[in-house]
Amino acid sequence: MLRWDRTAPLLSAALAVALAVLPVRATDDETTRALSALKSVTKEGKGNEDAGPAWKTLVSKGGAALMPALEAFDDTNPTATNWLRAAVDAIAEKETTAGHKLPVEKLEAFAKDTKHAPSARRVAYELLVSQDATAKDRLLPGFLNDKSADLRRDAVARELGAIEKAARPSLRADLEKLFAYARDKDQVDLIAKKIGETGGAASVSEHFGFVTHAAVVGPFDSTGGKGFATAYPPEAARDASGTFKGKGGAEVKWVTADTTDKYGKFDLNRIVPKGAAQDRYTDAVAYALAVVVAEAETPCEIRVASATAVQIFLNGKKLFEREEYHHGDALDANIGRGVLKKGENVIVLKVCQNSQDQEWARVWSFQMRVCDETGGPLPLKQKITADNKDKIVPLGYIPDAPATKEEKK
């Protein structure tokens, strides 16, 4: 399941035009120029005029251009990658139709070389599998911990099938080992469920590294969208102390918030204090502060899901910002990259809401996790405060639900 860029449909139309109007002429120098032209295409459409002829030239080179085209993925953008991917597919189809074999040894070496772009390695793997039916079983076990999300996904799916088919006495241990490799939400949920069916337990929230305890303060004014660019005092906070002048001049202060959602979702419409007759905020800004503890300096990604505009700060440094509203809240839609220092680290998330009043625009929430570059767990803790006492717990920790009256009996 290769993840394509959203511009792919537009690309298809452009390629159809190129095929219809351009003659077939190519030289080695032309290949170099064609690759350069395709790598220059941007999301905004820059370079599109030259891309069609360049694509046609590249495809006309046939098998000789296959590996150079794959290598060109390495330092390009998603839009240019779509052009290159289409060229590789066309070259491979042309070679196969002509009865020529694809260079399987080169494709296998390319797919296994983690120095290449993950998307290019996936394409090389697919071409290899189309030529060699034994390649899946030979290569996929080595992709279980791969940086390529697509190759890892295929490897996890294959291993899960093998584990279930074998049904060894070590089934639970085998599933628990595989759980550590899974990154995609559907696979994580599925394997966690299967571990549960064997009598074990797997924490989805700890696996993803969701922040489940935070201090929240707000609302601050964002009339006309001004809040996104306004650095209110909590933006530089190093702890959850102090009071501030909030929206309408009201005094606001930090409140602690926990989530028991296994996907770490916080509903700001519920958490931010408001009047009894008020069900939500508009034109507002809220901040969430979390303390994450690392045993050593650790490169990390802080991944946030929110339907509204966000900014991510780590120890006072802004890592990421995105000023878009009501664009969906897909997992990991916003990613800030930084380095955790040894000891306590303060993460501040700024979440803005605008004035839209449609039912679907009323959502004001966030989900935040700290993970490695593959989306996998890091050995991190979070500091939580309960009953005026601080406690260090695993990142993603969710306390057991209180026993019901029936359970206590």
mmCIF file of C-alpha atoms in Angstrom:
data_model
loop_
_atom_site.group_PDB
_atom_site.id
_atom_site.type_symbol
_atom_site.label_atom_id
_atom_site.label_comp_id
_atom_site.label_asym_id
_atom_site.label_seq_id
_atom_site.Cartn_x
_atom_site.Cartn_y
_atom_site.Cartn_z
ATOM 1 C CA MET A 1 0.000 0.000 0.000
ATOM 2 C CA LEU A 2 2.177 2.833 -1.296
ATOM 3 C CA ARG A 3 1.041 6.225 0.014
ATOM 4 C CA TRP A 4 0.587 8.600 -2.935
ATOM 5 C CA ASP A 5 0.595 12.363 -2.846
ATOM 6 C CA ARG A 6 -2.759 14.139 -3.355
ATOM 7 C CA THR A 7 -1.567 15.641 -6.660
ATOM 8 C CA ALA A 8 -1.506 12.211 -8.336
ATOM 9 C CA PRO A 9 -4.867 12.642 -10.180
ATOM 10 C CA LEU A 10 -3.664 15.914 -11.758
ATOM 11 C CA LEU A 11 -0.486 14.151 -12.771
ATOM 12 C CA SER A 12 -2.409 11.449 -14.624
ATOM 13 C CA ALA A 13 -4.149 14.050 -16.776
ATOM 14 C CA ALA A 14 -0.861 15.794 -17.561
ATOM 15 C CA LEU A 15 0.760 12.492 -18.565
ATOM 16 C CA ALA A 16 -2.072 11.729 -20.959
ATOM 17 C CA VAL A 17 -1.417 15.015 -22.755
ATOM 18 C CA ALA A 18 2.315 14.306 -22.909
ATOM 19 C CA LEU A 19 1.799 10.900 -24.451
ATOM 20 C CA ALA A 20 -0.515 12.308 -27.088
ATOM 21 C CA VAL A 21 1.617 15.116 -28.480
ATOM 22 C CA LEU A 22 5.299 14.326 -28.064
ATOM 23 C CA PRO A 23 7.652 12.300 -30.276
ATOM 24 C CA VAL A 24 10.041 9.665 -28.902
ATOM 25 C CA ARG A 25 13.674 10.857 -28.866
ATOM 26 C CA ALA A 26 16.177 10.275 -26.098
ATOM 27 C CA THR A 27 19.899 10.286 -25.363
ATOM 28 C CA ASP A 28 21.892 9.787 -22.166
ATOM 29 C CA ASP A 29 22.201 13.532 -21.772
ATOM 30 C CA GLU A 30 18.485 13.810 -22.276
ATOM 31 C CA THR A 31 17.938 11.373 -19.441
ATOM 32 C CA THR A 32 19.887 13.580 -17.087
ATOM 33 C CA ARG A 33 17.976 16.655 -18.194
ATOM 34 C CA ALA A 34 14.656 14.829 -17.971
ATOM 35 C CA LEU A 35 15.324 13.705 -14.402
ATOM 36 C CA SER A 36 16.357 17.221 -13.466
ATOM 37 C CA ALA A 37 13.136 18.623 -14.933
ATOM 38 C CA LEU A 38 10.936 16.111 -13.103
ATOM 39 C CA LYS A 39 12.732 16.738 -9.799
ATOM 40 C CA SER A 40 12.033 20.468 -10.205
ATOM 41 C CA VAL A 41 8.246 20.096 -10.164
ATOM 42 C CA THR A 42 6.674 21.546 -7.032
ATOM 43 C CA LYS A 43 3.322 21.217 -5.283
ATOM 44 C CA GLU A 44 2.453 24.738 -6.407
ATOM 45 C CA GLY A 45 2.773 23.683 -10.059
ATOM 46 C CA LYS A 46 6.198 25.127 -10.782
ATOM 47 C CA GLY A 47 7.891 23.077 -13.488
ATOM 48 C CA ASN A 48 4.720 21.395 -14.757
ATOM 49 C CA GLU A 49 5.205 22.821 -18.263
ATOM 50 C CA ASP A 50 8.543 21.047 -18.668
ATOM 51 C CA ALA A 51 7.566 17.914 -16.780
ATOM 52 C CA GLY A 52 5.369 16.397 -19.491
ATOM 53 C CA PRO A 53 8.058 16.400 -22.198
ATOM 54 C CA ALA A 54 10.672 15.316 -19.634
ATOM 55 C CA TRP A 55 8.525 12.388 -18.552
ATOM 56 C CA LYS A 56 8.084 11.310 -22.165
ATOM 57 C CA THR A 57 11.825 11.501 -22.799
ATOM 58 C CA LEU A 58 12.627 9.486 -19.710
ATOM 59 C CA VAL A 59 10.156 6.719 -20.557
ATOM 60 C CA SER A 60 11.534 6.521 -24.093
ATOM 61 C CA LYS A 61 14.923 5.482 -22.669
ATOM 62 C CA GLY A 62 13.456 2.183 -21.540
ATOM 63 C CA GLY A 63 15.237 -0.107 -19.091
ATOM 64 C CA ALA A 64 18.411 1.977 -19.043
ATOM 65 C CA ALA A 65 16.519 4.731 -17.228
ATOM 66 C CA LEU A 66 14.836 2.500 -14.627
ATOM 67 C CA MET A 67 17.438 2.575 -11.850
ATOM 68 C CA PRO A 68 18.411 6.256 -12.375
ATOM 69 C CA ALA A 69 14.727 7.146 -12.081
ATOM 70 C CA LEU A 70 14.439 5.238 -8.806
ATOM 71 C CA GLU A 71 17.587 6.870 -7.455
ATOM 72 C CA ALA A 72 16.142 10.292 -8.333
ATOM 73 C CA PHE A 73 13.457 9.804 -5.653
ATOM 74 C CA ASP A 74 16.093 10.330 -2.979
ATOM 75 C CA ASP A 75 16.229 14.101 -2.847
ATOM 76 C CA THR A 76 12.921 15.249 -4.209
ATOM 77 C CA ASN A 77 9.486 16.358 -3.032
ATOM 78 C CA PRO A 78 6.206 14.342 -3.019
ATOM 79 C CA THR A 79 4.898 15.983 -6.193
ATOM 80 C CA ALA A 80 8.080 15.285 -8.124
ATOM 81 C CA THR A 81 8.101 11.770 -6.687
ATOM 82 C CA ASN A 82 4.684 11.174 -8.237
ATOM 83 C CA TRP A 83 6.083 12.094 -11.649
ATOM 84 C CA LEU A 84 9.063 9.797 -11.155
ATOM 85 C CA ARG A 85 6.862 6.970 -9.884
ATOM 86 C CA ALA A 86 4.687 7.258 -12.994
ATOM 87 C CA ALA A 87 7.776 7.170 -15.191
ATOM 88 C CA VAL A 88 9.132 4.065 -13.454
ATOM 89 C CA ASP A 89 5.793 2.294 -13.860
ATOM 90 C CA ALA A 90 5.663 3.187 -17.553
ATOM 91 C CA ILE A 91 9.243 2.030 -18.122
ATOM 92 C CA ALA A 92 8.619 -1.265 -16.331
ATOM 93 C CA GLU A 93 5.426 -1.895 -18.284
ATOM 94 C CA LYS A 94 7.147 -1.085 -21.557
ATOM 95 C CA GLU A 95 10.026 -3.465 -20.785
ATOM 96 C CA THR A 96 7.724 -6.271 -19.691
ATOM 97 C CA THR A 97 5.523 -5.900 -22.770
ATOM 98 C CA ALA A 98 8.636 -6.117 -24.937
ATOM 99 C CA GLY A 99 9.611 -9.376 -23.212
ATOM 100 C CA HIS A 100 12.593 -7.880 -21.419
ATOM 101 C CA LYS A 101 13.435 -8.938 -17.855
ATOM 102 C CA LEU A 102 13.773 -6.293 -15.221
ATOM 103 C CA PRO A 103 17.140 -6.118 -13.390
ATOM 104 C CA VAL A 104 16.060 -8.192 -10.367
ATOM 105 C CA GLU A 105 19.457 -8.236 -8.668
ATOM 106 C CA LYS A 106 19.719 -4.444 -8.821
ATOM 107 C CA LEU A 107 16.115 -4.043 -7.688
ATOM 108 C CA GLU A 108 16.671 -6.304 -4.676
ATOM 109 C CA ALA A 109 19.844 -4.476 -3.672
ATOM 110 C CA PHE A 110 18.030 -1.168 -4.048
ATOM 111 C CA ALA A 111 15.027 -2.287 -1.984
ATOM 112 C CA LYS A 112 17.315 -3.415 0.857
ATOM 113 C CA ASP A 113 19.433 -0.261 0.877
ATOM 114 C CA THR A 114 18.005 2.046 3.571
ATOM 115 C CA LYS A 115 19.995 4.972 2.199
ATOM 116 C CA HIS A 116 17.433 5.318 -0.583
ATOM 117 C CA ALA A 117 14.068 7.042 -0.230
ATOM 118 C CA PRO A 118 11.461 4.754 1.407
ATOM 119 C CA SER A 119 9.006 5.361 -1.442
ATOM 120 C CA ALA A 120 11.615 4.380 -4.048
ATOM 121 C CA ARG A 121 12.561 1.248 -2.115
ATOM 122 C CA ARG A 122 8.910 0.247 -2.007
ATOM 123 C CA VAL A 123 8.575 0.671 -5.781
ATOM 124 C CA ALA A 124 11.739 -1.375 -6.325
ATOM 125 C CA TYR A 125 10.343 -4.073 -4.046
ATOM 126 C CA GLU A 126 7.044 -4.186 -5.970
ATOM 127 C CA LEU A 127 8.863 -4.501 -9.293
ATOM 128 C CA LEU A 128 11.051 -7.233 -7.852
ATOM 129 C CA VAL A 129 8.057 -9.182 -6.574
ATOM 130 C CA SER A 130 6.429 -8.914 -10.004
ATOM 131 C CA GLN A 131 9.457 -10.740 -11.428
ATOM 132 C CA ASP A 132 10.326 -13.098 -8.582
ATOM 133 C CA ALA A 133 7.552 -14.779 -6.597
ATOM 134 C CA THR A 134 10.005 -15.898 -3.897
ATOM 135 C CA ALA A 135 11.090 -12.350 -3.073
ATOM 136 C CA LYS A 136 8.325 -11.722 -0.499
ATOM 137 C CA ASP A 137 9.351 -14.539 1.813
ATOM 138 C CA ARG A 138 13.019 -13.722 1.303
ATOM 139 C CA LEU A 139 12.865 -9.996 1.980
ATOM 140 C CA LEU A 140 9.870 -9.192 4.186
ATOM 141 C CA PRO A 141 11.297 -10.663 7.441
ATOM 142 C CA GLY A 142 14.121 -8.169 7.103
ATOM 143 C CA PHE A 143 11.685 -5.267 6.804
ATOM 144 C CA LEU A 144 9.953 -5.743 10.180
ATOM 145 C CA ASN A 145 11.885 -2.847 11.692
ATOM 146 C CA ASP A 146 12.306 -0.853 8.484
ATOM 147 C CA LYS A 147 12.116 2.930 8.209
ATOM 148 C CA SER A 148 9.765 2.538 5.245
ATOM 149 C CA ALA A 149 6.219 2.531 6.610
ATOM 150 C CA ASP A 150 4.943 0.620 3.585
ATOM 151 C CA LEU A 151 7.589 -2.111 3.694
ATOM 152 C CA ARG A 152 7.163 -2.429 7.467
ATOM 153 C CA ARG A 153 3.409 -2.755 7.056
ATOM 154 C CA ASP A 154 3.756 -5.588 4.555
ATOM 155 C CA ALA A 155 6.305 -7.304 6.809
ATOM 156 C CA VAL A 156 4.051 -7.083 9.865
ATOM 157 C CA ALA A 157 1.066 -8.437 7.913
ATOM 158 C CA ARG A 158 3.098 -11.378 6.630
ATOM 159 C CA GLU A 159 4.515 -12.179 10.066
ATOM 160 C CA LEU A 160 1.081 -12.014 11.698
ATOM 161 C CA GLY A 161 -0.243 -14.524 9.195
ATOM 162 C CA ALA A 162 2.720 -16.807 9.809
ATOM 163 C CA ILE A 163 2.329 -16.605 13.590
ATOM 164 C CA GLU A 164 -1.365 -17.465 13.476
ATOM 165 C CA LYS A 165 -0.834 -20.300 11.014
ATOM 166 C CA ALA A 166 1.913 -21.839 13.144
ATOM 167 C CA ALA A 167 -0.155 -21.538 16.374
ATOM 168 C CA ARG A 168 2.896 -22.331 18.495
ATOM 169 C CA PRO A 169 2.758 -22.556 22.303
ATOM 170 C CA SER A 170 4.671 -19.274 22.239
ATOM 171 C CA LEU A 171 1.767 -17.525 20.458
ATOM 172 C CA ARG A 172 1.391 -14.734 23.021
ATOM 173 C CA ALA A 173 5.119 -14.033 23.150
ATOM 174 C CA ASP A 174 5.268 -14.063 19.344
ATOM 175 C CA LEU A 175 2.398 -11.560 19.145
ATOM 176 C CA GLU A 176 3.959 -9.329 21.796
ATOM 177 C CA LYS A 177 7.222 -9.281 19.830
ATOM 178 C CA LEU A 178 5.364 -8.394 16.645
ATOM 179 C CA PHE A 179 3.367 -5.680 18.438
ATOM 180 C CA ALA A 180 6.604 -3.757 19.009
ATOM 181 C CA TYR A 181 7.182 -3.566 15.242
ATOM 182 C CA ALA A 182 3.678 -2.390 14.261
ATOM 183 C CA ARG A 183 3.157 1.296 13.468
ATOM 184 C CA ASP A 184 -0.116 1.614 11.559
ATOM 185 C CA LYS A 185 -3.125 2.107 13.818
ATOM 186 C CA ASP A 186 -5.183 -0.724 12.343
ATOM 187 C CA GLN A 187 -2.351 -3.229 12.764
ATOM 188 C CA VAL A 188 -1.575 -2.011 16.300
ATOM 189 C CA ASP A 189 -5.226 -2.389 17.296
ATOM 190 C CA LEU A 190 -5.509 -5.816 15.681
ATOM 191 C CA ILE A 191 -2.396 -7.255 17.321
ATOM 192 C CA ALA A 192 -3.322 -5.759 20.712
ATOM 193 C CA LYS A 193 -6.716 -7.457 20.415
ATOM 194 C CA LYS A 194 -5.117 -10.801 19.568
ATOM 195 C CA ILE A 195 -2.737 -10.489 22.526
ATOM 196 C CA GLY A 196 -5.770 -9.885 24.711
ATOM 197 C CA GLU A 197 -7.410 -13.024 23.342
ATOM 198 C CA THR A 198 -4.423 -15.047 24.547
ATOM 199 C CA GLY A 199 -4.828 -13.649 28.059
ATOM 200 C CA GLY A 200 -2.142 -10.989 27.720
ATOM 201 C CA ALA A 201 -2.370 -7.215 27.687
ATOM 202 C CA ALA A 202 -0.897 -4.620 25.335
ATOM 203 C CA SER A 203 -1.235 -0.888 25.918
ATOM 204 C CA VAL A 204 -2.041 0.936 22.692
ATOM 205 C CA SER A 205 -1.589 4.334 24.349
ATOM 206 C CA GLU A 206 1.891 3.453 25.671
ATOM 207 C CA HIS A 207 2.877 1.903 22.346
ATOM 208 C CA PHE A 208 2.053 5.142 20.527
ATOM 209 C CA GLY A 209 3.506 7.312 23.327
ATOM 210 C CA PHE A 210 0.428 9.468 23.761
ATOM 211 C CA VAL A 211 0.477 12.280 26.300
ATOM 212 C CA THR A 212 -2.359 11.367 28.674
ATOM 213 C CA HIS A 213 -1.848 14.028 31.347
ATOM 214 C CA ALA A 214 -1.502 17.778 30.739
ATOM 215 C CA ALA A 215 -2.101 21.178 32.250
ATOM 216 C CA VAL A 216 -4.403 23.350 30.153
ATOM 217 C CA VAL A 217 -4.987 27.109 30.241
ATOM 218 C CA GLY A 218 -7.319 29.351 28.252
ATOM 219 C CA PRO A 219 -9.206 30.802 26.568
ATOM 220 C CA PHE A 220 -7.182 33.665 25.110
ATOM 221 C CA ASP A 221 -8.574 35.967 22.434
ATOM 222 C CA SER A 222 -8.298 34.957 18.781
ATOM 223 C CA THR A 223 -10.865 37.270 17.219
ATOM 224 C CA GLY A 224 -10.276 37.426 13.491
ATOM 225 C CA GLY A 225 -7.619 34.768 13.820
ATOM 226 C CA LYS A 226 -5.171 37.061 15.623
ATOM 227 C CA GLY A 227 -4.443 34.510 18.329
ATOM 228 C CA PHE A 228 -2.307 32.335 16.097
ATOM 229 C CA ALA A 229 0.334 35.050 15.726
ATOM 230 C CA THR A 230 -0.016 36.408 19.263
ATOM 231 C CA ALA A 231 2.494 34.978 21.722
ATOM 232 C CA TYR A 232 0.499 34.817 24.940
ATOM 233 C CA PRO A 233 2.553 34.238 28.126
ATOM 234 C CA PRO A 234 1.917 30.451 28.411
ATOM 235 C CA GLU A 235 3.781 30.050 25.134
ATOM 236 C CA ALA A 236 7.051 30.377 27.070
ATOM 237 C CA ALA A 237 5.883 28.495 30.162
ATOM 238 C CA ARG A 238 8.295 26.117 31.867
ATOM 239 C CA ASP A 239 5.722 24.917 34.399
ATOM 240 C CA ALA A 240 2.011 25.081 35.038
ATOM 241 C CA SER A 241 2.016 28.013 37.423
ATOM 242 C CA GLY A 242 0.684 31.552 37.367
ATOM 243 C CA THR A 243 -2.479 33.298 36.291
ATOM 244 C CA PHE A 244 -3.013 35.247 33.079
ATOM 245 C CA LYS A 245 -5.335 37.789 31.485
ATOM 246 C CA GLY A 246 -7.493 35.755 29.149
ATOM 247 C CA LYS A 247 -10.237 36.459 26.631
ATOM 248 C CA GLY A 248 -12.440 39.388 27.622
ATOM 249 C CA GLY A 249 -10.041 40.298 30.425
ATOM 250 C CA ALA A 250 -11.005 37.326 32.544
ATOM 251 C CA GLU A 251 -8.365 35.790 34.772
ATOM 252 C CA VAL A 252 -7.404 32.297 33.608
ATOM 253 C CA LYS A 253 -5.156 29.706 35.208
ATOM 254 C CA TRP A 254 -3.842 26.220 34.517
ATOM 255 C CA VAL A 255 -6.101 23.250 35.158
ATOM 256 C CA THR A 256 -4.957 19.648 35.083
ATOM 257 C CA ALA A 257 -6.515 17.295 32.576
ATOM 258 C CA ASP A 258 -6.271 13.560 32.022
ATOM 259 C CA THR A 259 -7.581 11.434 29.217
ATOM 260 C CA THR A 260 -8.513 7.788 29.416
ATOM 261 C CA ASP A 261 -8.926 7.607 25.639
ATOM 262 C CA LYS A 262 -6.447 5.005 24.393
ATOM 263 C CA TYR A 263 -5.697 7.309 21.467
ATOM 264 C CA GLY A 264 -4.897 10.210 23.805
ATOM 265 C CA LYS A 265 -7.611 12.628 22.720
ATOM 266 C CA PHE A 266 -8.324 15.745 24.832
ATOM 267 C CA ASP A 267 -11.596 17.663 24.275
ATOM 268 C CA LEU A 268 -10.844 21.345 24.915
ATOM 269 C CA ASN A 269 -14.530 22.271 24.817
ATOM 270 C CA ARG A 270 -14.889 20.188 27.977
ATOM 271 C CA ILE A 271 -11.598 21.019 29.658
ATOM 272 C CA VAL A 272 -11.351 24.811 29.295
ATOM 273 C CA PRO A 273 -13.540 26.338 32.036
ATOM 274 C CA LYS A 274 -16.629 28.197 30.775
ATOM 275 C CA GLY A 275 -19.978 29.509 31.919
ATOM 276 C CA ALA A 276 -22.842 27.168 32.709
ATOM 277 C CA ALA A 277 -24.800 28.232 29.607
ATOM 278 C CA GLN A 278 -21.796 27.968 27.285
ATOM 279 C CA ASP A 279 -21.120 24.741 25.405
ATOM 280 C CA ARG A 280 -17.996 25.726 23.492
ATOM 281 C CA TYR A 281 -15.596 28.519 22.554
ATOM 282 C CA THR A 282 -15.034 30.373 19.289
ATOM 283 C CA ASP A 283 -12.186 32.755 18.358
ATOM 284 C CA ALA A 284 -10.093 31.286 21.143
ATOM 285 C CA VAL A 285 -6.639 29.967 21.988
ATOM 286 C CA ALA A 286 -5.739 27.352 24.595
ATOM 287 C CA TYR A 287 -2.376 25.954 25.666
ATOM 288 C CA ALA A 288 -1.597 22.440 26.901
ATOM 289 C CA LEU A 289 1.615 21.755 28.826
ATOM 290 C CA ALA A 290 3.094 18.288 29.346
ATOM 291 C CA VAL A 291 6.312 17.238 31.068
ATOM 292 C CA VAL A 292 8.149 14.347 29.417
ATOM 293 C CA VAL A 293 11.151 12.733 31.116
ATOM 294 C CA ALA A 294 14.053 11.234 29.151
ATOM 295 C CA GLU A 295 16.901 9.173 30.593
ATOM 296 C CA ALA A 296 19.294 10.581 27.987
ATOM 297 C CA GLU A 297 19.386 13.109 25.161
ATOM 298 C CA THR A 298 16.934 11.699 22.643
ATOM 299 C CA PRO A 299 15.970 12.797 19.111
ATOM 300 C CA CYS A 300 12.207 12.677 18.859
ATOM 301 C CA GLU A 301 9.159 13.604 16.891
ATOM 302 C CA ILE A 302 6.217 15.326 18.584
ATOM 303 C CA ARG A 303 3.190 14.353 16.528
ATOM 304 C CA VAL A 304 -0.112 16.158 16.944
ATOM 305 C CA ALA A 305 -3.593 15.604 15.589
ATOM 306 C CA SER A 306 -6.037 18.519 15.686
ATOM 307 C CA ALA A 307 -8.704 19.777 13.331
ATOM 308 C CA THR A 308 -7.643 23.365 13.994
ATOM 309 C CA ALA A 309 -4.474 25.476 13.923
ATOM 310 C CA VAL A 310 -1.568 24.378 16.142
ATOM 311 C CA GLN A 311 1.934 25.320 17.216
ATOM 312 C CA ILE A 312 4.340 22.916 18.965
ATOM 313 C CA PHE A 313 7.041 24.082 21.404
ATOM 314 C CA LEU A 314 9.759 22.007 23.068
ATOM 315 C CA ASN A 315 11.617 23.583 26.005
ATOM 316 C CA GLY A 316 10.682 27.056 24.742
ATOM 317 C CA LYS A 317 11.641 26.471 21.086
ATOM 318 C CA LYS A 318 8.979 26.404 18.400
ATOM 319 C CA LEU A 319 9.266 23.199 16.366
ATOM 320 C CA PHE A 320 6.212 23.411 14.152
ATOM 321 C CA GLU A 321 3.188 25.501 13.244
ATOM 322 C CA ARG A 322 0.230 25.048 10.930
ATOM 323 C CA GLU A 323 -2.516 27.633 10.473
ATOM 324 C CA GLU A 324 -5.370 25.650 8.981
ATOM 325 C CA TYR A 325 -8.853 25.129 10.359
ATOM 326 C CA HIS A 326 -11.207 22.156 10.088
ATOM 327 C CA HIS A 327 -9.047 20.134 7.757
ATOM 328 C CA GLY A 328 -9.583 16.864 9.652
ATOM 329 C CA ASP A 329 -7.681 15.424 12.584
ATOM 330 C CA ALA A 330 -5.812 12.502 11.122
ATOM 331 C CA LEU A 331 -3.246 10.778 13.342
ATOM 332 C CA ASP A 332 0.206 12.402 13.068
ATOM 333 C CA ALA A 333 -1.008 15.184 10.750
ATOM 334 C CA ASN A 334 1.392 17.685 12.373
ATOM 335 C CA ILE A 335 4.988 16.728 13.208
ATOM 336 C CA GLY A 336 7.591 18.732 15.098
ATOM 337 C CA ARG A 337 11.121 17.325 15.170
ATOM 338 C CA GLY A 338 13.474 18.059 18.064
ATOM 339 C CA VAL A 339 15.812 16.636 20.675
ATOM 340 C CA LEU A 340 14.772 15.846 24.217
ATOM 341 C CA LYS A 341 17.354 16.702 26.838
ATOM 342 C CA LYS A 342 18.193 14.357 29.690
ATOM 343 C CA GLY A 343 15.686 14.849 32.487
ATOM 344 C CA GLU A 344 12.463 16.842 32.338
ATOM 345 C CA ASN A 345 11.298 18.419 29.072
ATOM 346 C CA VAL A 346 8.411 20.850 28.765
ATOM 347 C CA ILE A 347 6.184 20.472 25.722
ATOM 348 C CA VAL A 348 3.685 23.267 25.086
ATOM 349 C CA LEU A 349 0.982 22.857 22.477
ATOM 350 C CA LYS A 350 -0.995 25.880 21.263
ATOM 351 C CA VAL A 351 -4.414 25.054 19.821
ATOM 352 C CA CYS A 352 -6.505 27.770 18.136
ATOM 353 C CA GLN A 353 -10.191 27.797 17.257
ATOM 354 C CA ASN A 354 -11.875 30.152 14.769
ATOM 355 C CA SER A 355 -15.416 31.552 14.512
ATOM 356 C CA GLN A 356 -17.038 28.933 12.264
ATOM 357 C CA ASP A 357 -20.319 27.649 13.674
ATOM 358 C CA GLN A 358 -21.142 24.601 11.579
ATOM 359 C CA GLU A 359 -21.644 21.415 13.565
ATOM 360 C CA TRP A 360 -18.464 19.871 12.142
ATOM 361 C CA ALA A 361 -16.478 23.025 12.973
ATOM 362 C CA ARG A 362 -17.264 22.894 16.666
ATOM 363 C CA VAL A 363 -14.632 20.285 17.424
ATOM 364 C CA TRP A 364 -11.769 21.785 19.431
ATOM 365 C CA SER A 365 -9.445 19.040 20.540
ATOM 366 C CA PHE A 366 -5.960 17.619 20.289
ATOM 367 C CA GLN A 367 -4.014 14.396 20.468
ATOM 368 C CA MET A 368 -0.247 14.519 21.050
ATOM 369 C CA ARG A 369 2.427 11.843 21.162
ATOM 370 C CA VAL A 370 6.202 11.636 21.374
ATOM 371 C CA CYS A 371 7.904 8.942 19.313
ATOM 372 C CA ASP A 372 10.879 8.078 17.158
ATOM 373 C CA GLU A 373 11.165 8.856 13.442
ATOM 374 C CA THR A 374 9.292 5.680 12.505
ATOM 375 C CA GLY A 375 6.411 6.499 14.849
ATOM 376 C CA GLY A 376 7.605 3.886 17.323
ATOM 377 C CA PRO A 377 7.812 4.148 21.109
ATOM 378 C CA LEU A 378 10.727 5.733 22.947
ATOM 379 C CA PRO A 379 11.735 4.871 26.535
ATOM 380 C CA LEU A 380 10.083 7.991 27.957
ATOM 381 C CA LYS A 381 8.140 8.851 31.096
ATOM 382 C CA GLN A 382 5.666 11.620 31.806
ATOM 383 C CA LYS A 383 5.249 13.577 34.996
ATOM 384 C CA ILE A 384 1.701 13.744 36.248
ATOM 385 C CA THR A 385 0.259 15.663 39.154
ATOM 386 C CA ALA A 386 -2.503 14.148 41.249
ATOM 387 C CA ASP A 387 -3.683 15.157 44.723
ATOM 388 C CA ASN A 388 -0.971 17.862 44.748
ATOM 389 C CA LYS A 389 1.708 15.204 44.332
ATOM 390 C CA ASP A 390 3.969 14.623 41.338
ATOM 391 C CA LYS A 391 4.395 11.114 39.990
ATOM 392 C CA ILE A 392 6.512 9.707 37.147
ATOM 393 C CA VAL A 393 4.697 7.161 34.979
ATOM 394 C CA PRO A 394 5.276 5.669 31.518
ATOM 395 C CA LEU A 395 4.347 7.938 28.632
ATOM 396 C CA GLY A 396 0.890 6.844 27.527
ATOM 397 C CA TYR A 397 -0.037 5.643 30.997
ATOM 398 C CA ILE A 398 -3.766 5.309 31.631
ATOM 399 C CA PRO A 399 -4.804 4.382 35.174
ATOM 400 C CA ASP A 400 -7.072 1.413 35.685
ATOM 401 C CA ALA A 401 -10.732 2.345 35.869
ATOM 402 C CA PRO A 402 -12.176 2.299 39.405
ATOM 403 C CA ALA A 403 -13.915 -0.925 40.266
ATOM 404 C CA THR A 404 -17.689 -0.878 39.925
ATOM 405 C CA LYS A 405 -19.952 -1.720 42.841
ATOM 406 C CA GLU A 406 -20.580 -5.129 41.315
ATOM 407 C CA GLU A 407 -16.824 -5.771 40.971
ATOM 408 C CA LYS A 408 -16.207 -4.777 44.598
ATOM 409 C CA LYS A 409 -18.737 -7.315 45.824
#
